mmCIF file of C-alpha atoms and ligand atoms in Angstrom:
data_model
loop_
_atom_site.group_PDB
_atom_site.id
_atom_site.type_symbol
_atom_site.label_atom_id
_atom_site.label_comp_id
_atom_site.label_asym_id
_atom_site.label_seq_id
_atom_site.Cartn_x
_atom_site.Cartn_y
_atom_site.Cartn_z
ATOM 1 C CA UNK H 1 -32.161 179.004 -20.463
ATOM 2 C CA UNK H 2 -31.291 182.541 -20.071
ATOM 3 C CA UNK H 3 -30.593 185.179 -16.981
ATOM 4 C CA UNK H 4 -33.586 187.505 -17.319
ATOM 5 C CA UNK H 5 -32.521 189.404 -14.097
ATOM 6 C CA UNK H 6 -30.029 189.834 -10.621
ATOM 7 C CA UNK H 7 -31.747 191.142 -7.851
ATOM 8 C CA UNK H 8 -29.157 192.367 -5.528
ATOM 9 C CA UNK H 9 -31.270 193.069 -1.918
ATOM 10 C CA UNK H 10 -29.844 194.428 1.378
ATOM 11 C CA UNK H 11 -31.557 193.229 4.387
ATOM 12 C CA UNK H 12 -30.917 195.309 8.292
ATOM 13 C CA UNK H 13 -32.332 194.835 11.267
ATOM 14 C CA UNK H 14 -31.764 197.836 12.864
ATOM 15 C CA UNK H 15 -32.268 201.129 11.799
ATOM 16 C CA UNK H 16 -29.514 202.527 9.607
ATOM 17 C CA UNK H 17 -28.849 205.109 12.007
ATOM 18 C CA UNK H 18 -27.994 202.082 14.563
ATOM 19 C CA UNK H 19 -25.162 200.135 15.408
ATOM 20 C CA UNK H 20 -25.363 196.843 13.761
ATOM 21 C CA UNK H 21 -23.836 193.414 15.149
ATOM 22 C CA UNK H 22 -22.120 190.748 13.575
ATOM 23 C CA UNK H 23 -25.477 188.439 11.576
ATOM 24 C CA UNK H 24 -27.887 191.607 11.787
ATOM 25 C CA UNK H 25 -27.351 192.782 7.960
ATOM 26 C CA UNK H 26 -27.045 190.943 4.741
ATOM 27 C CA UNK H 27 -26.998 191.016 1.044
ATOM 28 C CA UNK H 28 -28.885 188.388 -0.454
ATOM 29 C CA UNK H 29 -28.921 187.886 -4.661
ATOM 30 C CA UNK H 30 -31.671 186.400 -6.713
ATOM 31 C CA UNK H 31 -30.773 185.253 -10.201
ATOM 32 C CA UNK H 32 -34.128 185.213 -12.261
ATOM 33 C CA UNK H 33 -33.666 183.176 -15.238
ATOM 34 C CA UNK H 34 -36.702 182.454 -18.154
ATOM 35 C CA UNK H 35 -37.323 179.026 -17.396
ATOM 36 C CA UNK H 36 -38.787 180.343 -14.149
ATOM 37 C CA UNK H 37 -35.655 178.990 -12.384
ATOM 38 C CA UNK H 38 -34.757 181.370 -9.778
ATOM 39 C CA UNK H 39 -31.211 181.175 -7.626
ATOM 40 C CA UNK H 40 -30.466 182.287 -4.140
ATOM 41 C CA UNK H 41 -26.687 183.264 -2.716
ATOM 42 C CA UNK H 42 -25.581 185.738 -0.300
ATOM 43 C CA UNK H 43 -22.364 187.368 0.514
ATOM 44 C CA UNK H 44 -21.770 188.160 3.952
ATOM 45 C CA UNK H 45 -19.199 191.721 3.717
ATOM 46 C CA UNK H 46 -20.589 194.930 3.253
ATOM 47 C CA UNK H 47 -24.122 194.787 2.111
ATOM 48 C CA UNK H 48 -24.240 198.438 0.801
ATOM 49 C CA UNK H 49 -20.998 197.754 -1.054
ATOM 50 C CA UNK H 50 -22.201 194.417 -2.729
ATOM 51 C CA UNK H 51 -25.113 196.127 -3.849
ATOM 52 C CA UNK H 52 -23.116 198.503 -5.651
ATOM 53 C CA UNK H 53 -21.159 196.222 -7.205
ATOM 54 C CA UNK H 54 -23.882 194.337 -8.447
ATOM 55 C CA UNK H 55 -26.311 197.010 -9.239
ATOM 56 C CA UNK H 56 -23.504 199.743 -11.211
ATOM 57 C CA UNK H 57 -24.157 200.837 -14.746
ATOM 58 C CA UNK H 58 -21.157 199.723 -17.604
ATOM 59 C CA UNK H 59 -18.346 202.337 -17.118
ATOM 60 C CA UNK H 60 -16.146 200.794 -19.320
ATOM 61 C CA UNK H 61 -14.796 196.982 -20.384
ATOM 62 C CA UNK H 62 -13.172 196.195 -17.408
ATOM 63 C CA UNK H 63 -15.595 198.414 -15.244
ATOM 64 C CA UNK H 64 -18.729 196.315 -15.434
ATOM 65 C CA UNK H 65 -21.717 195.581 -12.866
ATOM 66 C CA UNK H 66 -22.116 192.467 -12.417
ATOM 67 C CA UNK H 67 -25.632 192.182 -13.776
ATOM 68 C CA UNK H 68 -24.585 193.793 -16.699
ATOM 69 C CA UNK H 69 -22.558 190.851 -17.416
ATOM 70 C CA UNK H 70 -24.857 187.653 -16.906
ATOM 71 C CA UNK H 71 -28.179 189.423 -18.447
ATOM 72 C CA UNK H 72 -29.088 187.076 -21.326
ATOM 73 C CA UNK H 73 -26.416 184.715 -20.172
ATOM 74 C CA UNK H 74 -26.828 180.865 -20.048
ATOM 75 C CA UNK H 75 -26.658 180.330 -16.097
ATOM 76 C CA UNK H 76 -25.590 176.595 -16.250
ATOM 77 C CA UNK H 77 -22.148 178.023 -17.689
ATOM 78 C CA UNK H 78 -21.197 178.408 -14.238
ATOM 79 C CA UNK H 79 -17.181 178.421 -15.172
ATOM 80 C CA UNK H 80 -17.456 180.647 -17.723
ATOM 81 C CA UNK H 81 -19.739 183.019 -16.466
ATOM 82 C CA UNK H 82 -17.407 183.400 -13.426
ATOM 83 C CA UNK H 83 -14.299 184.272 -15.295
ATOM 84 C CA UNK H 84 -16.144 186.685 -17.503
ATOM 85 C CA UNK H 85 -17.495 188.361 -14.169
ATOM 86 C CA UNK H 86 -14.117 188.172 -12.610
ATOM 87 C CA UNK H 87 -12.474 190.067 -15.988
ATOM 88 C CA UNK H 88 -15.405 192.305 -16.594
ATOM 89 C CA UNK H 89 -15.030 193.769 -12.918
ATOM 90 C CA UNK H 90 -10.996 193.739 -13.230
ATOM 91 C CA UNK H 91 -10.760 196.975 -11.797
ATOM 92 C CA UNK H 92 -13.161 197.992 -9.544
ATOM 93 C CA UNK H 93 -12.713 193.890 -8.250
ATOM 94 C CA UNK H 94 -10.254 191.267 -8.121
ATOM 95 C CA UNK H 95 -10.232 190.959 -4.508
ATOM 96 C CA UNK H 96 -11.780 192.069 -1.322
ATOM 97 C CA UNK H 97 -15.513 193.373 -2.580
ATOM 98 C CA UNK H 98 -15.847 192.414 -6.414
ATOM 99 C CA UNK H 99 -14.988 188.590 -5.542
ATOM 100 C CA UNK H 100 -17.160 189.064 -2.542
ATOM 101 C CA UNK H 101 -20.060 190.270 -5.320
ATOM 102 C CA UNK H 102 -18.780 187.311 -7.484
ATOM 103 C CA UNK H 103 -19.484 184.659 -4.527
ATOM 104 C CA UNK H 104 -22.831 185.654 -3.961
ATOM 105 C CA UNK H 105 -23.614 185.628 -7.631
ATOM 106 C CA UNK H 106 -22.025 181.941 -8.107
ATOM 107 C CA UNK H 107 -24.400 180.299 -5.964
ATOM 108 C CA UNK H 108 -27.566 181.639 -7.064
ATOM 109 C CA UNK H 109 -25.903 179.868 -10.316
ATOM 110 C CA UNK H 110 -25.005 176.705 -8.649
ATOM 111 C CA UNK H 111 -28.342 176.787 -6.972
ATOM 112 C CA UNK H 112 -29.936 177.362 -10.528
ATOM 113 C CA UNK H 113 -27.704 174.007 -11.981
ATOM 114 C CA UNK H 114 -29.023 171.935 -8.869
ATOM 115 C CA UNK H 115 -32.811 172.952 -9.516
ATOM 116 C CA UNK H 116 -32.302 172.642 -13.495
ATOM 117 C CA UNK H 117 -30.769 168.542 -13.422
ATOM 118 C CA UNK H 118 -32.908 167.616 -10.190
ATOM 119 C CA UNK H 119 -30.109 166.871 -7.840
ATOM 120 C CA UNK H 120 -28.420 168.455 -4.610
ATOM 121 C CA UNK H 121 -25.295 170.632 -5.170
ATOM 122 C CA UNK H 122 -23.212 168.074 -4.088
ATOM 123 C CA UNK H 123 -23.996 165.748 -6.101
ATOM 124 C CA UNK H 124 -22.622 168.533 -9.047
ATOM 125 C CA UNK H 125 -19.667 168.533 -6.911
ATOM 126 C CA UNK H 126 -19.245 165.141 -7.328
ATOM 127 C CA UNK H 127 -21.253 163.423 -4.969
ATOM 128 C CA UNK H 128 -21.497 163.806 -1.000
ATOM 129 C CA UNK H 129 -18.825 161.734 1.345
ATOM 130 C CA UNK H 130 -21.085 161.946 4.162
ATOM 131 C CA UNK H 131 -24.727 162.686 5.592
ATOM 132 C CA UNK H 132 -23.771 164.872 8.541
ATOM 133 C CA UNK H 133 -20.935 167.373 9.684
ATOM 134 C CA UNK H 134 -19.853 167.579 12.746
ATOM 135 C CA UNK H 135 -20.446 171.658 14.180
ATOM 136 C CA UNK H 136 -18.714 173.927 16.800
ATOM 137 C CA UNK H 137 -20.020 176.941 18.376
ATOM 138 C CA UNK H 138 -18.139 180.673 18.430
ATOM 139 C CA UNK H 139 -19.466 182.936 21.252
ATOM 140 C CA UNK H 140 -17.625 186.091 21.979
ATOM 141 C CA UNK H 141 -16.102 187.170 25.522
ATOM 142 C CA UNK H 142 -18.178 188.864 27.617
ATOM 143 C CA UNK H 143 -17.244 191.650 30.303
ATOM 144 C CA UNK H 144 -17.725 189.181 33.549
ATOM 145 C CA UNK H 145 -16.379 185.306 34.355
ATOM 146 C CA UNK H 146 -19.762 184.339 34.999
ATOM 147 C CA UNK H 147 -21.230 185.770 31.973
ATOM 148 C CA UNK H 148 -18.940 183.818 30.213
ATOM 149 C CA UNK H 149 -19.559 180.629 31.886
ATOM 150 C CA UNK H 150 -23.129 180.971 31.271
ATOM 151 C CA UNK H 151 -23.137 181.589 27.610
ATOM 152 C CA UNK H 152 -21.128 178.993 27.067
ATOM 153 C CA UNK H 153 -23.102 176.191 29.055
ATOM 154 C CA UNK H 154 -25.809 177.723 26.839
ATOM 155 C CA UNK H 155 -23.967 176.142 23.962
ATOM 156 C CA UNK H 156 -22.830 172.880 25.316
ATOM 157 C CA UNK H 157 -26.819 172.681 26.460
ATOM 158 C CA UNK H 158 -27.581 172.332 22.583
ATOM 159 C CA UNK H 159 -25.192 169.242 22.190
ATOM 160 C CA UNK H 160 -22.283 171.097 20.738
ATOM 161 C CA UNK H 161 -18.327 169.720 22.107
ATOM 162 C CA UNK H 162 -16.572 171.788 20.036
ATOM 163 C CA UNK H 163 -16.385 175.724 21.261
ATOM 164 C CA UNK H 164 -14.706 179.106 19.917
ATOM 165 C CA UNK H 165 -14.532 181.896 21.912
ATOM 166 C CA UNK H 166 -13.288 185.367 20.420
ATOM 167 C CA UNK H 167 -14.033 189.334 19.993
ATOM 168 C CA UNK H 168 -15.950 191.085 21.909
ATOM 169 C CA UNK H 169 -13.586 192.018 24.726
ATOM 170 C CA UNK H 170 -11.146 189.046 23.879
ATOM 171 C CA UNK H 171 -7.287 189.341 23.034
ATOM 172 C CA UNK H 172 -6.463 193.020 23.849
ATOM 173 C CA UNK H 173 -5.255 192.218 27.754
ATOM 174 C CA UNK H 174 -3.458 189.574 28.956
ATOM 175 C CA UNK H 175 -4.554 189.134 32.154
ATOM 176 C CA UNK H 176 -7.975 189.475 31.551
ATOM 177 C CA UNK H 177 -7.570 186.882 28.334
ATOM 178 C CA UNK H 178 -6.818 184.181 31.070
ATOM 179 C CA UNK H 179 -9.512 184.855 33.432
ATOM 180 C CA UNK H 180 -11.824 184.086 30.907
ATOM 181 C CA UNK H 181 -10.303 180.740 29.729
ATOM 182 C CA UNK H 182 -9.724 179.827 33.272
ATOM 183 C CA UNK H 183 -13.542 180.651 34.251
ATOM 184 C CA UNK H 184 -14.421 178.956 30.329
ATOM 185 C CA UNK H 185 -12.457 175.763 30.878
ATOM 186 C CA UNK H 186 -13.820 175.331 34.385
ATOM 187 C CA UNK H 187 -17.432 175.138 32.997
ATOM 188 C CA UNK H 188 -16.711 172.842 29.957
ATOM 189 C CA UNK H 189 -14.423 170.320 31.732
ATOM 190 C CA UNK H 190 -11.355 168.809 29.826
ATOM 191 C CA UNK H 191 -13.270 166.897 27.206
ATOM 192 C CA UNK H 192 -14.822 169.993 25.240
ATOM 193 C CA UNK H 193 -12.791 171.420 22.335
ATOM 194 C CA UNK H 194 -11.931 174.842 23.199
ATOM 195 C CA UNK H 195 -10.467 177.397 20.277
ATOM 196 C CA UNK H 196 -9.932 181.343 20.347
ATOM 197 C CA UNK H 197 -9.949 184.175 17.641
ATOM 198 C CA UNK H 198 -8.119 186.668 18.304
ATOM 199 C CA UNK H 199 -9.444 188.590 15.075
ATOM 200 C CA UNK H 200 -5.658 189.561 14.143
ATOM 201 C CA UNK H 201 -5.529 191.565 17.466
ATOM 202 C CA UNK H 202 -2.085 190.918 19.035
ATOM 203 C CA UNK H 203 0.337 193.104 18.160
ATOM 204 C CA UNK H 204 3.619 191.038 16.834
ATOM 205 C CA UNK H 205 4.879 187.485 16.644
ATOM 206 C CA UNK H 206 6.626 187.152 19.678
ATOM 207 C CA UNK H 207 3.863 188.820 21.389
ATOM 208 C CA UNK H 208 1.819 185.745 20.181
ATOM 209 C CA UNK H 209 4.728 183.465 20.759
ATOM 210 C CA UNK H 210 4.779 184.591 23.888
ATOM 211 C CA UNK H 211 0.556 184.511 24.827
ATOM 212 C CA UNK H 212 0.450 181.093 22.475
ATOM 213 C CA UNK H 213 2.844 179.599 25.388
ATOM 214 C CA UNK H 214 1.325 181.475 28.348
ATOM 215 C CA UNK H 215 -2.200 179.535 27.030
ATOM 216 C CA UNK H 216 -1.062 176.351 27.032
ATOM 217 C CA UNK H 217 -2.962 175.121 30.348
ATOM 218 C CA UNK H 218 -6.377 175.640 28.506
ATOM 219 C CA UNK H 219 -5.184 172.831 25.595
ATOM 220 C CA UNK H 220 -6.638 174.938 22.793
ATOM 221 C CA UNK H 221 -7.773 173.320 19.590
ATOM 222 C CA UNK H 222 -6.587 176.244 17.426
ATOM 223 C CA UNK H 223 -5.258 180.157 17.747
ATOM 224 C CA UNK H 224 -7.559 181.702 15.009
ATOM 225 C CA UNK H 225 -5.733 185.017 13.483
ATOM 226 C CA UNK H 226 -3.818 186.161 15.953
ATOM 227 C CA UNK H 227 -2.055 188.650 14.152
ATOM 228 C CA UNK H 228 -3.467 190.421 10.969
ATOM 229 C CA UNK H 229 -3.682 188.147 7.691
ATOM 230 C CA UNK H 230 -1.080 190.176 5.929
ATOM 231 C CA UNK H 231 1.191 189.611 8.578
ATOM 232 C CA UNK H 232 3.035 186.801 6.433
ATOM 233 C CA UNK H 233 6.259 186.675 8.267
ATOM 234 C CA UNK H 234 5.098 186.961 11.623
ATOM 235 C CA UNK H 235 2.499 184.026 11.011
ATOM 236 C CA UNK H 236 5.045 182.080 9.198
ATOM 237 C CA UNK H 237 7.175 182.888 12.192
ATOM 238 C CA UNK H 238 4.337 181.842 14.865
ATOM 239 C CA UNK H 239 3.364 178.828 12.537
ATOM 240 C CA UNK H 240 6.884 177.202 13.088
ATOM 241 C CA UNK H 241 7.407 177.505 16.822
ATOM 242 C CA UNK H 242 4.165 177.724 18.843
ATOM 243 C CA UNK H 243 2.996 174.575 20.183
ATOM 244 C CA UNK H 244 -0.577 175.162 18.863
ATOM 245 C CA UNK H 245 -2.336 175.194 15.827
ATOM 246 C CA UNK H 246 -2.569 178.650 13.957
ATOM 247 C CA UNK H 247 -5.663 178.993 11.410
ATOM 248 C CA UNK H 248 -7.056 182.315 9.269
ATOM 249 C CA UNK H 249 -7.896 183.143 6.402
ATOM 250 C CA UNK H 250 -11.828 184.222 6.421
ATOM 251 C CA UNK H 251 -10.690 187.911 5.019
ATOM 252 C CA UNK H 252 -9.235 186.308 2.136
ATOM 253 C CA UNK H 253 -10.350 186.129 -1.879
ATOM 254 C CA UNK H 254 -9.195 183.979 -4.296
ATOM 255 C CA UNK H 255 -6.638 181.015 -5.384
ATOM 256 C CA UNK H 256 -3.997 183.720 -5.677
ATOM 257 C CA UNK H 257 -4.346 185.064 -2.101
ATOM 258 C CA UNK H 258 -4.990 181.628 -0.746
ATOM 259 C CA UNK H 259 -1.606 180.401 -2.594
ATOM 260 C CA UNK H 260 0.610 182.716 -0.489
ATOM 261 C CA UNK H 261 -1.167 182.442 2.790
ATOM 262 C CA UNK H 262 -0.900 179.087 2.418
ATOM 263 C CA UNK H 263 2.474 178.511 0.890
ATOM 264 C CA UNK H 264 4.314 181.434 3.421
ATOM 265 C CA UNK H 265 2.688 180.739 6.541
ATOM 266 C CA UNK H 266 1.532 177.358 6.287
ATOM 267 C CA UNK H 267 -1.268 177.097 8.763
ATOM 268 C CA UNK H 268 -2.324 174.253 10.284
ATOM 269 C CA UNK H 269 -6.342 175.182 9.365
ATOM 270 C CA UNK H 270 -7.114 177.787 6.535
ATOM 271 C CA UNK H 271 -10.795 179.270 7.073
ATOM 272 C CA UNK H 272 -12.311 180.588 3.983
ATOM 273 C CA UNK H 273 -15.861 181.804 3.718
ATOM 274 C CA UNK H 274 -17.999 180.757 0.875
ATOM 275 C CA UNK H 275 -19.756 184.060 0.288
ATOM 276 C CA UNK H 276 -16.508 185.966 0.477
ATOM 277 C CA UNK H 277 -13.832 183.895 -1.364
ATOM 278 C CA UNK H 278 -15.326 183.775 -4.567
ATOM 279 C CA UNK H 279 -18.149 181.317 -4.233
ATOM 280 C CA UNK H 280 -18.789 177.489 -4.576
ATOM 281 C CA UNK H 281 -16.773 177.844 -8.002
ATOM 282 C CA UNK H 282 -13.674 179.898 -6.264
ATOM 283 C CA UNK H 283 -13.773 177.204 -2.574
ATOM 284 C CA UNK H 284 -13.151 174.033 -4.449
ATOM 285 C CA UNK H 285 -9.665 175.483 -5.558
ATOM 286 C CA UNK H 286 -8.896 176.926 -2.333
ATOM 287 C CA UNK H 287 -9.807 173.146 -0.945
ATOM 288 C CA UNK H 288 -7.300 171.720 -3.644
ATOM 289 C CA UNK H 289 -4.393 174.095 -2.362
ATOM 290 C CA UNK H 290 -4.840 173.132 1.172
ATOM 291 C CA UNK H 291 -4.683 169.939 0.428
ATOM 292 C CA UNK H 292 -1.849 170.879 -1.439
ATOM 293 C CA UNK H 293 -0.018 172.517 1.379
ATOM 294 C CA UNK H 294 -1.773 169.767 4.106
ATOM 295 C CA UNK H 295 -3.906 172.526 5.566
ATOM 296 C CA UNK H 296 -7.216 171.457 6.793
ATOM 297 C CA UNK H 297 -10.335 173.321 5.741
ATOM 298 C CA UNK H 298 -12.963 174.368 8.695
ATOM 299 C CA UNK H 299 -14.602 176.816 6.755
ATOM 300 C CA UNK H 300 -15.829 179.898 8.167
ATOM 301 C CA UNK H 301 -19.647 181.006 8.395
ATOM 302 C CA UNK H 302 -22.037 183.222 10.383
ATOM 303 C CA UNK H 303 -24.518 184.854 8.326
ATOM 304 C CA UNK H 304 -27.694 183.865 6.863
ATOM 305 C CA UNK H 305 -29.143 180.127 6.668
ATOM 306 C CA UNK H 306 -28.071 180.554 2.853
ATOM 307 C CA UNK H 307 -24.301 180.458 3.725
ATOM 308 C CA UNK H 308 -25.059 177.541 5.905
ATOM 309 C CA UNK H 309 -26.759 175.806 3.195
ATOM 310 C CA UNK H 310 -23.888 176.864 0.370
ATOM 311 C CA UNK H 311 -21.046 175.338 3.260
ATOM 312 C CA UNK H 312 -22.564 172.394 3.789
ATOM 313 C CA UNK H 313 -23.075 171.392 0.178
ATOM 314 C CA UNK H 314 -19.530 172.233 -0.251
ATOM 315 C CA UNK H 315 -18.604 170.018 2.938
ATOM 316 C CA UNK H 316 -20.434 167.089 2.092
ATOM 317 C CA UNK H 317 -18.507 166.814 -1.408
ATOM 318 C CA UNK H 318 -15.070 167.663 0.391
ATOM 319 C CA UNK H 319 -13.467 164.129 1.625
ATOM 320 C CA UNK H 320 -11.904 166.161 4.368
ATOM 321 C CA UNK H 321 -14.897 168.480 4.677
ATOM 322 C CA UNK H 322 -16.048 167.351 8.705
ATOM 323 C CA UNK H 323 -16.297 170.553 10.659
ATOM 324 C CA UNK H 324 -18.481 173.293 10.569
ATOM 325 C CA UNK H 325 -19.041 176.903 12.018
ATOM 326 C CA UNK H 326 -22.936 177.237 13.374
ATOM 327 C CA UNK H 327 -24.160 180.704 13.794
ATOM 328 C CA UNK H 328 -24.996 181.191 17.574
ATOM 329 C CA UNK H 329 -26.557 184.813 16.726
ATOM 330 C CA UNK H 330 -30.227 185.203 17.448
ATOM 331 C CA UNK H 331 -30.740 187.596 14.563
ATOM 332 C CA UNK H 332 -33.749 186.768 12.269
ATOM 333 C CA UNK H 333 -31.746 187.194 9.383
ATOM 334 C CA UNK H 334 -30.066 184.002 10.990
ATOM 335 C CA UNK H 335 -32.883 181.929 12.674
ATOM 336 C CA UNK H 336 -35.764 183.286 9.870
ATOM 337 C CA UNK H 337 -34.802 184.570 6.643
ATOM 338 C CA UNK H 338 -34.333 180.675 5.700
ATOM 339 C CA UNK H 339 -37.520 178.909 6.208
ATOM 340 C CA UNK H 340 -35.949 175.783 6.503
ATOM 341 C CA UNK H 341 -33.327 176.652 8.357
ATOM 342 C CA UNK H 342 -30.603 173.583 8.721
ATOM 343 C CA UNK H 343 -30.695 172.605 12.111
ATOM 344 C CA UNK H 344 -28.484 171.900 14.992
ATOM 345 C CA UNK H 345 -29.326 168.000 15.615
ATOM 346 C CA UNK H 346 -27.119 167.544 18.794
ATOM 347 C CA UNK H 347 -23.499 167.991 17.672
ATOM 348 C CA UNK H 348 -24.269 167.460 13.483
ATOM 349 C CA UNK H 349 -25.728 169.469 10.924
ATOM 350 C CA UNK H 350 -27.020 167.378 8.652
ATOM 351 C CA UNK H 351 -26.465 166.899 4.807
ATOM 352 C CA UNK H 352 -29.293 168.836 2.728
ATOM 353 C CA UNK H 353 -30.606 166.284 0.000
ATOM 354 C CA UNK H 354 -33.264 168.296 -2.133
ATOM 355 C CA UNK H 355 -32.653 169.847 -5.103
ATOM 356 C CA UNK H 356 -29.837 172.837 -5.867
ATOM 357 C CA UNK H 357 -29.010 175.024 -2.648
ATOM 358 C CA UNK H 358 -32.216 173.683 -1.251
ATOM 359 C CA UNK H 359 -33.165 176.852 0.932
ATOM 360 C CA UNK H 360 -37.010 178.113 0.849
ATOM 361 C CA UNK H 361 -36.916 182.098 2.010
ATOM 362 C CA UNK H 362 -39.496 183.550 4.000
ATOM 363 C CA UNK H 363 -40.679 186.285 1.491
ATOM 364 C CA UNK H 364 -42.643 188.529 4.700
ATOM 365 C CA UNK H 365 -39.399 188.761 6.453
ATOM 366 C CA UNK H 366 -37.426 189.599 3.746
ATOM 367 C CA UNK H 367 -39.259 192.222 2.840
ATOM 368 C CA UNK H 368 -39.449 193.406 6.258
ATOM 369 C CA UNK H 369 -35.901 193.891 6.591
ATOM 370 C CA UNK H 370 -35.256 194.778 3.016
ATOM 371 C CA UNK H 371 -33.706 198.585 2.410
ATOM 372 C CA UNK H 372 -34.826 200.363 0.372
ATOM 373 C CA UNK H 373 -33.253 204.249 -0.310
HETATM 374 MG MG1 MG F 401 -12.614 184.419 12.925
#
């Protein structure tokens, strides 16, 4: 079997002249291959970007688009075709956008395998540990209490008892921080899980120190990057002494940048995303190294029903894989692209069982959001 061709398509809602919200864009890839095999992935960063990477002509060795490198390629060579993409794209990759490129690329390829030998992706893996994962909701802050208590009974009315609440107008005031847990905790009662990202937006370590101990009425289920993810020290610093757990990590790419987050600030949950950290390929390492450093994994995810699909393969074939992000954006890209969209079944998602990725895309939509310059 051999890569005949890499789509690499950018999908918007809005106009590009309009803002665009977190879920509203995407890049999706298509590997084509000449058994009639065809691969889906995505990578959820900048879709304009990806495209780029994907699309570019060879400048030199080490300068190479990524399709450049897997035409005529065997796609079931998953390993090696990832470290030649990875060496190929040394310099304009690496980290940040190339691996980003390289995530969405590895799996369409695990997707390919999966179709190819008949079975699920985790059963490549190594075989799923369980049928269902358990899901929490993120909803960002809104202006008024009451807004916020209504969006968030919105989520509890779907069966979810795990919440996150973050951006929006979360984490740049104090005072205002607290009014919203107080009116947030009010509505979900002391039996709902309750977590906040502060999207690296307080501005030191004691500062945190000091809001991490101011918070501790609400009983918070994790502080989600309260300062920014190069912040080593002061997350180290914060890791030690609050009296809550401290997670990150969904801006990071590779082993080598989950090896020092890990090993300097030791979180209590690292959150990597599977179309940003490198892939399927690139996750189960990261896994390995939390394990490693006793980190738990809650991976992160809102983007297309592809990423859902890729995270919960990955999941089911992690012993320690039981929580999941579910997209709460009412984009299409979100609730349509994927025709069969995994669903919300109370608080699960459950396990998808048919062959490779499993997703089926809904080609009118697709090309109604698809740009084209
Ligand atoms: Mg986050």
């Amino acid at each position: 079997m051999k890569i005949t061709a890499v789509e690499a398509i950018w999908l918007r809602v809005p106009p590009l002249d309009q803002p665009c919200a977190w879920g509203e864009d995407a890049l999706v890839v298509r590997v084509h291959t000449d058994a009639g095999l065809v691969g889906i992935g995505e990578s959820d960063s900048a879709p304009s970007v990806i495209k780029a990477l994907i699309d570019a002509p060879v400048t030199h060795s080490t300068c190479k688009g990524l399709r450049h490198v897997l035409l005529g390629e065997n796609p079931l060579e998953i390993e090696r075709l990832w470290k030649k993409m990875y060496r190929e794209s040394e310099y304009v990759g690496r980290r940040g956008a190339g691996i980003h490129a390289i995530s969405a690329i590895d799996i369409a390829l695990w997707d390919i395998a999966g179709q190819h030998y008949g079975v699920p992706i985790h059963t490549l893996l190594g075989g799923k540990y369980r049928d269902r994962v358990r899901a929490y909701g993120t909803f960002s802050a809104r202006p008024t209490e009451d807004a916020n208590r209504t969006v968030v009974a919105r989520l509890l009315a779907q069966g979810l008892r795990s919440v996150k609440l973050g951006g929006g107008t979360f984490g740049h005031d104090p005072a205002y921080d607290m009014k919203v847990l107080r009116a947030v905790r009010a509505e979900i009662g002391d039996d709902i899980e309750l977590s906040i990202d502060l999207l690296g937006r307080w501005r030191n370590a004691p500062h945190a120190l000091t809001q991490c101990e101011a918070l501790r009425e609400f009983n918070l289920s994790w502080v989600e990057e309260p300062l920014p993810s190069d912040d080593l020290a002061g997350l180290a610093l914060l890791g030690k002494h609050a009296d809550v757990r401290i997670s990150g990590g969904e801006g990071l790419a590779t082993r080598h940048e989950f090896r020092s987050f890990l090993e300097e600030t030791r979180p209590a949950i690292v959150q990597p995303d599977i179309t940003r950290c490198g892939g399927i390929s690139e996750m189960r390492h990261v896994y390995e190294l939390a394990r490693h450093y006793g980190a738990q994994l809650v991976p992160h995810g809102f983007s297309t029903g592809i990423l859902l699909a890729a995270t919960m393969h990955f999941l089911a074939a992690c012993e320690h894989g039981d929580l999941i992000e579910y997209s709460q954006s009412d984009s299409p890209l979100f609730r349509g692209l994927v025709k069969n969209l995994l669903p919300l079944a109370g608080n699960h998602v459950p396990v998808p069982d048919a062959p490779g990725l499993g997703v089926v895309l809904d080609e009118a939509l697709l090309e109604r959001y698809r740009v084209r310059l």
